[in-house]
Amino acid sequence: MIHFDKVSTLCFFASYLVALGLELTQFLRSSRINRWAAIGFTGAGLIAQTIYLVHRTRESGMPPLVGSMHDWLLVLAWVAAAVYLVLMLKDRHLGLGVFLLPLILLLVSSSTRMSKVSRVRDAQYAVEMLHASLLVFGIAGVAIAFLLSLMYLVQHNRLKHKTPDPDSFQLYSLERLGRMNWWAVVGSAPFLTLGLASGVWLAWNSRTTSTPVDLLSPGYVGSGIMWLAMMALFGWLVSRQQSSGKIVAWRTLWACGFLLVTFFCFEMFSSGIHGQKKAPALPNLSRIWFPEAHT
Amino acid sequence: MNLQVVYCTHQTASLSVRERLAFSSPDHLSDAYNALKERFPQCEFVIISTCNRVEIYTAHDAPGSGPNLRQIAQFLSEYHDVPLDDFYSELSEKSGTDAVKHLFDVASSIDSMVLGESQIVNQVKSAYDAAARATACGLLTNTLFQRALTVSGRVRTETRLSEGRISIASVAVIDFGKSIFDSFADKTVLVIGAGEMGEETLRYLKSEGVKRILVCNRNPDRALRLAHEFGGIARDWATLDDCLAEADVIVSTTGADRPIIDVPRFKAVRKKTGDRPVFILDVAAPRDFDPAVGKIDDNVFLYDIDDLEATCQRNRKNRAHEIEVALKIIEEETARFVHDLNHKSTGPIIKQLREHWQDISRQELDQLFRKSPNLAEPDRQAIERTVDRIVNKLLHPPLEVLRDESRDGTPHGLLDAIRRLFRISG
């Protein structure tokens, strides 16, 4: 009998870490065995993570997206791991592991710092679910845009330095990376906007509760600034006529990187999360992304 | 065997040196042959000049009568007006058996940057034809180059060297072009020059789905022929700048002796195109594009022949087994060629020796038959056969020694001794 409760974040974190290690060995020596082993470890990690999330859902009776910030981040990591597996099984020469696996590891490790306390189902459940889902897609899009920009710059650098295409570390063409990057930014912008709007709506509704959320708090204002930065990038990408792909990649990298770093820093170094027991020392983004948690 | 080769290749010299020593057009080549014949009238010559190599093969009758490395270098220096110090250290020399093996390596594409590429056979054949037209080659170079083409055919048939990436164009497009563009189907390809390399590149790009092809060449007839062959459009040389502005992929293969596209000219083109990505493959030697063109902006990706070296080395490592098989064939063919050649050089002496001894035996037999007119015909024949056997048995040891000695080169000392011992003239 499988003991689902024995599966911990350490299980899949270790699997992803080994997979990353195996991917890094490709820089030393190209090896098909190591590539398959990396795919295998990622697959094992994904299975363990799925079991863990299923177990968490059963325990709390809430879907992971709205259960807690811990679960929400794990869903994001799960999506990234699944995307990595699908892409690698499609083309085993791709060198995506060194880009995606660190992100997955960051998400999993960040999740361990977040509260696991699940909130209870309330009247706002449907809106909360929509809010969390939109933000997952929005943040995933931002993360993908960030990674694609990084890949673009690596590929561009390789081509400019006339280095041969490594057998086991191939990347997509600049043309495809540029196109995917454009879609990632353009696609994530509406999700973030709607996610933020639904969060504001939830915060506005919290006025009548015992713990109202202040929309003018630094956290909210900071979040609004980040959103504006993303919108500026979005507007520039949509309206640009002729811009160097490298410039687009750099701007996307900075904008998305700034958004992601700020988001994770707020979450990691403040304790605000869904159903937190202790009041946060700093205004944190979870209050903005998940304002219902503070109601 | 008085044969030597002085060369610089992609393995021994940089493109910046090779392009200065290249004989880029048939006219240059013809002039060079005339100049060489004037300097060294006793010698045979064949010059191979491609983007990857400049090689001068020389053959001569008497040992020591041919030009040495220094003299060939001096010729190159004066002919191309390049200071000797700029390239002398990058020249290499091989002679005798090593020179034969080197040519067989070259013709079999073992020495090529792209292992197994087919262009080199045609380039060797063209070089030999050009030498023949210029009446620069002779008995030895004729035999050598004809054998080299045969060896090349054998290597291609008996190994798998020609499988996979087999042209410079395919290496460049796979390694760099496909990392820039996702697909070539919606791209415009411009080929500058209408030579064999341009043709080879177009053949590969066509297989990658290219639909719009522009061909721009100084000679409009050749541009038209190439464009027609690949369903492209021939453009006038005067419209080259417009063609450059239209193209996403530029392949340049002209025989110009200096860059035709410099930085100001291409900057003007980029003003029209914006910073749209452009992949430029300059496979000409001398280069058609000033290397600084690649630094104009972030989206100009310029590659020349030497930029493909690292990829080709990796390709070579992956096919070590096939190289081994090919090298065995080449060694075997080299040994056979050298033996045949040396054996041929002992042929006249052997023939004279045999004829000399047979003359003596015939004289003695005639004398015997005159003294014994009553000998029956069967007895006469028996005596003739016995004498023939004696002559053959006496000839066998010296001939065997000659054959053995000729394996390592023409046995001049031995031949001289035989001439003197048996009083053979010539």
PDB file of C-alpha atoms in Angstrom, chain B residues 72-262:
ATOM      1  CA  ILE B  72      57.949  28.415 -54.025  1.00  0.00           C
ATOM      2  CA  ALA B  73      57.329  30.774 -51.097  1.00  0.00           C
ATOM      3  CA  GLN B  74      59.337  33.450 -52.886  1.00  0.00           C
ATOM      4  CA  PHE B  75      57.222  32.915 -55.980  1.00  0.00           C
ATOM      5  CA  LEU B  76      53.986  33.261 -53.953  1.00  0.00           C
ATOM      6  CA  SER B  77      55.309  36.339 -52.245  1.00  0.00           C
ATOM      7  CA  GLU B  78      56.228  38.066 -55.499  1.00  0.00           C
ATOM      8  CA  TYR B  79      53.187  36.909 -57.415  1.00  0.00           C
ATOM      9  CA  HIS B  80      50.675  38.057 -54.774  1.00  0.00           C
ATOM     10  CA  ASP B  81      52.771  40.938 -53.551  1.00  0.00           C
ATOM     11  CA  VAL B  82      52.651  39.639 -49.979  1.00  0.00           C
ATOM     12  CA  PRO B  83      55.728  39.932 -47.731  1.00  0.00           C
ATOM     13  CA  LEU B  84      57.353  36.539 -47.234  1.00  0.00           C
ATOM     14  CA  ASP B  85      57.422  36.937 -43.457  1.00  0.00           C
ATOM     15  CA  ASP B  86      53.622  37.259 -43.388  1.00  0.00           C
ATOM     16  CA  PHE B  87      53.060  33.672 -44.418  1.00  0.00           C
ATOM     17  CA  TYR B  88      56.292  31.692 -44.635  1.00  0.00           C
ATOM     18  CA  SER B  89      55.827  30.069 -41.225  1.00  0.00           C
ATOM     19  CA  GLU B  90      52.349  28.909 -42.222  1.00  0.00           C
ATOM     20  CA  LEU B  91      53.552  27.033 -45.300  1.00  0.00           C
ATOM     21  CA  SER B  92      54.186  23.312 -45.169  1.00  0.00           C
ATOM     22  CA  GLU B  93      56.049  20.989 -47.480  1.00  0.00           C
ATOM     23  CA  LYS B  94      55.907  17.305 -48.286  1.00  0.00           C
ATOM     24  CA  SER B  95      57.829  15.303 -50.817  1.00  0.00           C
ATOM     25  CA  GLY B  96      57.930  11.854 -52.379  1.00  0.00           C
ATOM     26  CA  THR B  97      55.576   9.307 -50.879  1.00  0.00           C
ATOM     27  CA  ASP B  98      54.275  11.847 -48.347  1.00  0.00           C
ATOM     28  CA  ALA B  99      53.304  14.205 -51.143  1.00  0.00           C
ATOM     29  CA  VAL B 100      51.427  11.403 -52.913  1.00  0.00           C
ATOM     30  CA  LYS B 101      49.572  10.492 -49.736  1.00  0.00           C
ATOM     31  CA  HIS B 102      48.768  14.137 -49.134  1.00  0.00           C
ATOM     32  CA  LEU B 103      47.115  14.475 -52.534  1.00  0.00           C
ATOM     33  CA  PHE B 104      45.164  11.252 -51.990  1.00  0.00           C
ATOM     34  CA  ASP B 105      44.014  12.596 -48.600  1.00  0.00           C
ATOM     35  CA  VAL B 106      42.936  15.843 -50.227  1.00  0.00           C
ATOM     36  CA  ALA B 107      41.091  14.198 -53.113  1.00  0.00           C
ATOM     37  CA  SER B 108      39.342  11.789 -50.741  1.00  0.00           C
ATOM     38  CA  SER B 109      38.219  14.732 -48.557  1.00  0.00           C
ATOM     39  CA  ILE B 110      40.098  13.317 -45.547  1.00  0.00           C
ATOM     40  CA  ASP B 111      41.955  16.605 -45.374  1.00  0.00           C
ATOM     41  CA  SER B 112      38.833  18.688 -45.991  1.00  0.00           C
ATOM     42  CA  MET B 113      37.237  20.846 -43.365  1.00  0.00           C
ATOM     43  CA  VAL B 114      33.943  19.070 -43.981  1.00  0.00           C
ATOM     44  CA  LEU B 115      34.738  15.389 -43.997  1.00  0.00           C
ATOM     45  CA  GLY B 116      33.255  13.570 -46.967  1.00  0.00           C
ATOM     46  CA  GLU B 117      32.325  16.705 -48.906  1.00  0.00           C
ATOM     47  CA  SER B 118      32.066  16.098 -52.615  1.00  0.00           C
ATOM     48  CA  GLN B 119      33.201  19.474 -53.974  1.00  0.00           C
ATOM     49  CA  ILE B 120      36.870  18.727 -53.413  1.00  0.00           C
ATOM     50  CA  VAL B 121      36.947  15.983 -56.064  1.00  0.00           C
ATOM     51  CA  ASN B 122      35.690  18.452 -58.646  1.00  0.00           C
ATOM     52  CA  GLN B 123      38.104  21.061 -57.377  1.00  0.00           C
ATOM     53  CA  VAL B 124      41.047  18.656 -57.746  1.00  0.00           C
ATOM     54  CA  LYS B 125      39.826  17.653 -61.186  1.00  0.00           C
ATOM     55  CA  SER B 126      39.402  21.312 -62.212  1.00  0.00           C
ATOM     56  CA  ALA B 127      42.887  22.114 -60.929  1.00  0.00           C
ATOM     57  CA  TYR B 128      44.344  19.264 -62.950  1.00  0.00           C
ATOM     58  CA  ASP B 129      42.382  20.314 -66.063  1.00  0.00           C
ATOM     59  CA  ALA B 130      43.584  23.889 -65.659  1.00  0.00           C
ATOM     60  CA  ALA B 131      47.190  22.690 -65.360  1.00  0.00           C
ATOM     61  CA  ALA B 132      46.740  20.548 -68.457  1.00  0.00           C
ATOM     62  CA  ARG B 133      45.289  23.501 -70.392  1.00  0.00           C
ATOM     63  CA  ALA B 134      48.249  25.595 -69.332  1.00  0.00           C
ATOM     64  CA  THR B 135      50.542  22.719 -70.415  1.00  0.00           C
ATOM     65  CA  ALA B 136      52.021  22.818 -66.948  1.00  0.00           C
ATOM     66  CA  CYS B 137      51.666  19.151 -66.078  1.00  0.00           C
ATOM     67  CA  GLY B 138      53.652  16.215 -67.396  1.00  0.00           C
ATOM     68  CA  LEU B 139      54.028  12.474 -67.122  1.00  0.00           C
ATOM     69  CA  LEU B 140      54.332  12.261 -63.350  1.00  0.00           C
ATOM     70  CA  THR B 141      51.629  14.774 -62.445  1.00  0.00           C
ATOM     71  CA  ASN B 142      49.295  13.248 -65.027  1.00  0.00           C
ATOM     72  CA  THR B 143      49.695   9.805 -63.498  1.00  0.00           C
ATOM     73  CA  LEU B 144      49.451  11.163 -59.974  1.00  0.00           C
ATOM     74  CA  PHE B 145      46.282  13.206 -60.439  1.00  0.00           C
ATOM     75  CA  GLN B 146      44.501  10.527 -62.428  1.00  0.00           C
ATOM     76  CA  ARG B 147      45.275   8.037 -59.696  1.00  0.00           C
ATOM     77  CA  ALA B 148      44.154  10.540 -57.024  1.00  0.00           C
ATOM     78  CA  LEU B 149      40.724  10.749 -58.638  1.00  0.00           C
ATOM     79  CA  THR B 150      40.515   6.944 -58.733  1.00  0.00           C
ATOM     80  CA  VAL B 151      41.491   6.715 -55.053  1.00  0.00           C
ATOM     81  CA  SER B 152      38.872   9.323 -54.178  1.00  0.00           C
ATOM     82  CA  GLY B 153      36.228   7.213 -55.904  1.00  0.00           C
ATOM     83  CA  ARG B 154      37.350   4.125 -54.038  1.00  0.00           C
ATOM     84  CA  VAL B 155      37.209   5.877 -50.657  1.00  0.00           C
ATOM     85  CA  ARG B 156      33.712   7.134 -51.396  1.00  0.00           C
ATOM     86  CA  THR B 157      32.528   3.704 -52.449  1.00  0.00           C
ATOM     87  CA  GLU B 158      34.128   1.673 -49.688  1.00  0.00           C
ATOM     88  CA  THR B 159      33.484   3.985 -46.722  1.00  0.00           C
ATOM     89  CA  ARG B 160      30.527   5.917 -45.338  1.00  0.00           C
ATOM     90  CA  LEU B 161      32.375   9.228 -45.280  1.00  0.00           C
ATOM     91  CA  SER B 162      29.962  10.869 -47.682  1.00  0.00           C
ATOM     92  CA  GLU B 163      26.932  10.208 -45.517  1.00  0.00           C
ATOM     93  CA  GLY B 164      25.398  12.950 -43.374  1.00  0.00           C
ATOM     94  CA  ARG B 165      26.526  16.552 -43.462  1.00  0.00           C
ATOM     95  CA  ILE B 166      28.573  16.714 -46.604  1.00  0.00           C
ATOM     96  CA  SER B 167      28.935  20.324 -47.572  1.00  0.00           C
ATOM     97  CA  ILE B 168      30.166  23.524 -46.027  1.00  0.00           C
ATOM     98  CA  ALA B 169      26.742  24.998 -46.681  1.00  0.00           C
ATOM     99  CA  SER B 170      24.955  22.257 -44.771  1.00  0.00           C
ATOM    100  CA  VAL B 171      27.280  22.590 -41.781  1.00  0.00           C
ATOM    101  CA  ALA B 172      26.803  26.351 -41.685  1.00  0.00           C
ATOM    102  CA  VAL B 173      23.049  26.212 -42.109  1.00  0.00           C
ATOM    103  CA  ILE B 174      22.531  23.435 -39.561  1.00  0.00           C
ATOM    104  CA  ASP B 175      24.816  24.900 -36.945  1.00  0.00           C
ATOM    105  CA  PHE B 176      24.135  28.585 -37.321  1.00  0.00           C
ATOM    106  CA  GLY B 177      21.339  29.275 -39.816  1.00  0.00           C
ATOM    107  CA  LYS B 178      18.835  27.060 -38.044  1.00  0.00           C
ATOM    108  CA  SER B 179      19.679  28.699 -34.728  1.00  0.00           C
ATOM    109  CA  ILE B 180      18.733  32.060 -36.192  1.00  0.00           C
ATOM    110  CA  PHE B 181      15.698  31.153 -38.270  1.00  0.00           C
ATOM    111  CA  ASP B 182      13.031  28.646 -37.456  1.00  0.00           C
ATOM    112  CA  SER B 183      12.261  27.980 -41.073  1.00  0.00           C
ATOM    113  CA  PHE B 184      13.739  28.972 -44.406  1.00  0.00           C
ATOM    114  CA  ALA B 185      10.508  28.583 -46.334  1.00  0.00           C
ATOM    115  CA  ASP B 186       9.510  32.214 -45.830  1.00  0.00           C
ATOM    116  CA  LYS B 187      12.998  33.637 -46.231  1.00  0.00           C
ATOM    117  CA  THR B 188      14.703  35.264 -49.185  1.00  0.00           C
ATOM    118  CA  VAL B 189      18.070  33.782 -50.070  1.00  0.00           C
ATOM    119  CA  LEU B 190      20.617  35.771 -52.031  1.00  0.00           C
ATOM    120  CA  VAL B 191      23.536  33.998 -53.662  1.00  0.00           C
ATOM    121  CA  ILE B 192      26.358  36.286 -54.757  1.00  0.00           C
ATOM    122  CA  GLY B 193      28.474  34.504 -57.347  1.00  0.00           C
ATOM    123  CA  ALA B 194      27.378  31.603 -59.492  1.00  0.00           C
ATOM    124  CA  GLY B 195      30.127  29.063 -58.931  1.00  0.00           C
ATOM    125  CA  GLU B 196      30.034  25.508 -57.705  1.00  0.00           C
ATOM    126  CA  MET B 197      29.901  26.501 -54.045  1.00  0.00           C
ATOM    127  CA  GLY B 198      26.874  28.705 -54.682  1.00  0.00           C
ATOM    128  CA  GLU B 199      25.225  25.839 -56.487  1.00  0.00           C
ATOM    129  CA  GLU B 200      25.980  23.426 -53.662  1.00  0.00           C
ATOM    130  CA  THR B 201      24.598  25.875 -51.083  1.00  0.00           C
ATOM    131  CA  LEU B 202      21.422  26.422 -53.068  1.00  0.00           C
ATOM    132  CA  ARG B 203      20.920  22.687 -53.447  1.00  0.00           C
ATOM    133  CA  TYR B 204      21.032  22.344 -49.668  1.00  0.00           C
ATOM    134  CA  LEU B 205      18.865  25.389 -48.942  1.00  0.00           C
ATOM    135  CA  LYS B 206      16.331  24.229 -51.479  1.00  0.00           C
ATOM    136  CA  SER B 207      16.065  20.960 -49.561  1.00  0.00           C
ATOM    137  CA  GLU B 208      15.400  23.086 -46.457  1.00  0.00           C
ATOM    138  CA  GLY B 209      12.357  24.574 -48.146  1.00  0.00           C
ATOM    139  CA  VAL B 210      13.664  27.893 -49.456  1.00  0.00           C
ATOM    140  CA  LYS B 211      11.263  29.328 -52.000  1.00  0.00           C
ATOM    141  CA  ARG B 212      12.582  32.777 -52.907  1.00  0.00           C
ATOM    142  CA  ILE B 213      16.070  32.763 -54.386  1.00  0.00           C
ATOM    143  CA  LEU B 214      17.974  35.689 -55.864  1.00  0.00           C
ATOM    144  CA  VAL B 215      21.198  35.145 -57.785  1.00  0.00           C
ATOM    145  CA  CYS B 216      23.500  38.071 -58.399  1.00  0.00           C
ATOM    146  CA  ASN B 217      26.636  37.583 -60.438  1.00  0.00           C
ATOM    147  CA  ARG B 218      28.970  39.745 -62.497  1.00  0.00           C
ATOM    148  CA  ASN B 219      28.379  37.435 -65.445  1.00  0.00           C
ATOM    149  CA  PRO B 220      24.604  37.616 -66.029  1.00  0.00           C
ATOM    150  CA  ASP B 221      24.510  34.438 -68.126  1.00  0.00           C
ATOM    151  CA  ARG B 222      25.869  32.340 -65.289  1.00  0.00           C
ATOM    152  CA  ALA B 223      23.474  34.012 -62.850  1.00  0.00           C
ATOM    153  CA  LEU B 224      20.597  33.196 -65.183  1.00  0.00           C
ATOM    154  CA  ARG B 225      21.679  29.572 -65.517  1.00  0.00           C
ATOM    155  CA  LEU B 226      21.965  29.078 -61.756  1.00  0.00           C
ATOM    156  CA  ALA B 227      18.708  30.905 -61.048  1.00  0.00           C
ATOM    157  CA  HIS B 228      16.950  28.840 -63.680  1.00  0.00           C
ATOM    158  CA  GLU B 229      18.275  25.586 -62.212  1.00  0.00           C
ATOM    159  CA  PHE B 230      16.893  26.367 -58.750  1.00  0.00           C
ATOM    160  CA  GLY B 231      13.785  28.295 -59.673  1.00  0.00           C
ATOM    161  CA  GLY B 232      15.270  31.608 -58.597  1.00  0.00           C
ATOM    162  CA  ILE B 233      15.525  35.102 -60.016  1.00  0.00           C
ATOM    163  CA  ALA B 234      18.705  36.344 -61.669  1.00  0.00           C
ATOM    164  CA  ARG B 235      19.496  39.931 -60.729  1.00  0.00           C
ATOM    165  CA  ASP B 236      21.796  42.407 -62.378  1.00  0.00           C
ATOM    166  CA  TRP B 237      25.105  43.033 -60.619  1.00  0.00           C
ATOM    167  CA  ALA B 238      24.256  46.741 -60.416  1.00  0.00           C
ATOM    168  CA  THR B 239      21.285  45.929 -58.158  1.00  0.00           C
ATOM    169  CA  LEU B 240      23.396  44.095 -55.587  1.00  0.00           C
ATOM    170  CA  ASP B 241      22.609  46.596 -52.810  1.00  0.00           C
ATOM    171  CA  ASP B 242      18.871  46.180 -53.364  1.00  0.00           C
ATOM    172  CA  CYS B 243      19.291  42.416 -53.300  1.00  0.00           C
ATOM    173  CA  LEU B 244      21.227  42.662 -50.034  1.00  0.00           C
ATOM    174  CA  ALA B 245      18.376  44.673 -48.535  1.00  0.00           C
ATOM    175  CA  GLU B 246      15.817  42.070 -49.589  1.00  0.00           C
ATOM    176  CA  ALA B 247      17.687  39.031 -48.350  1.00  0.00           C
ATOM    177  CA  ASP B 248      17.402  37.209 -45.032  1.00  0.00           C
ATOM    178  CA  VAL B 249      20.127  34.735 -45.965  1.00  0.00           C
ATOM    179  CA  ILE B 250      23.160  35.818 -47.989  1.00  0.00           C
ATOM    180  CA  VAL B 251      25.625  33.320 -49.411  1.00  0.00           C
ATOM    181  CA  SER B 252      28.675  34.867 -51.011  1.00  0.00           C
ATOM    182  CA  THR B 253      30.993  32.812 -53.182  1.00  0.00           C
ATOM    183  CA  THR B 254      32.572  35.152 -55.704  1.00  0.00           C
ATOM    184  CA  GLY B 255      36.123  34.945 -56.990  1.00  0.00           C
ATOM    185  CA  ALA B 256      36.801  38.600 -56.194  1.00  0.00           C
ATOM    186  CA  ASP B 257      40.324  39.286 -55.012  1.00  0.00           C
ATOM    187  CA  ARG B 258      39.202  41.738 -52.325  1.00  0.00           C
ATOM    188  CA  PRO B 259      36.043  42.264 -50.215  1.00  0.00           C
ATOM    189  CA  ILE B 260      33.113  43.505 -52.272  1.00  0.00           C
ATOM    190  CA  ILE B 261      30.975  44.464 -49.259  1.00  0.00           C
ATOM    191  CA  ASP B 262      32.565  46.792 -46.756  1.00  0.00           C
TER     192      ASP B 262
END
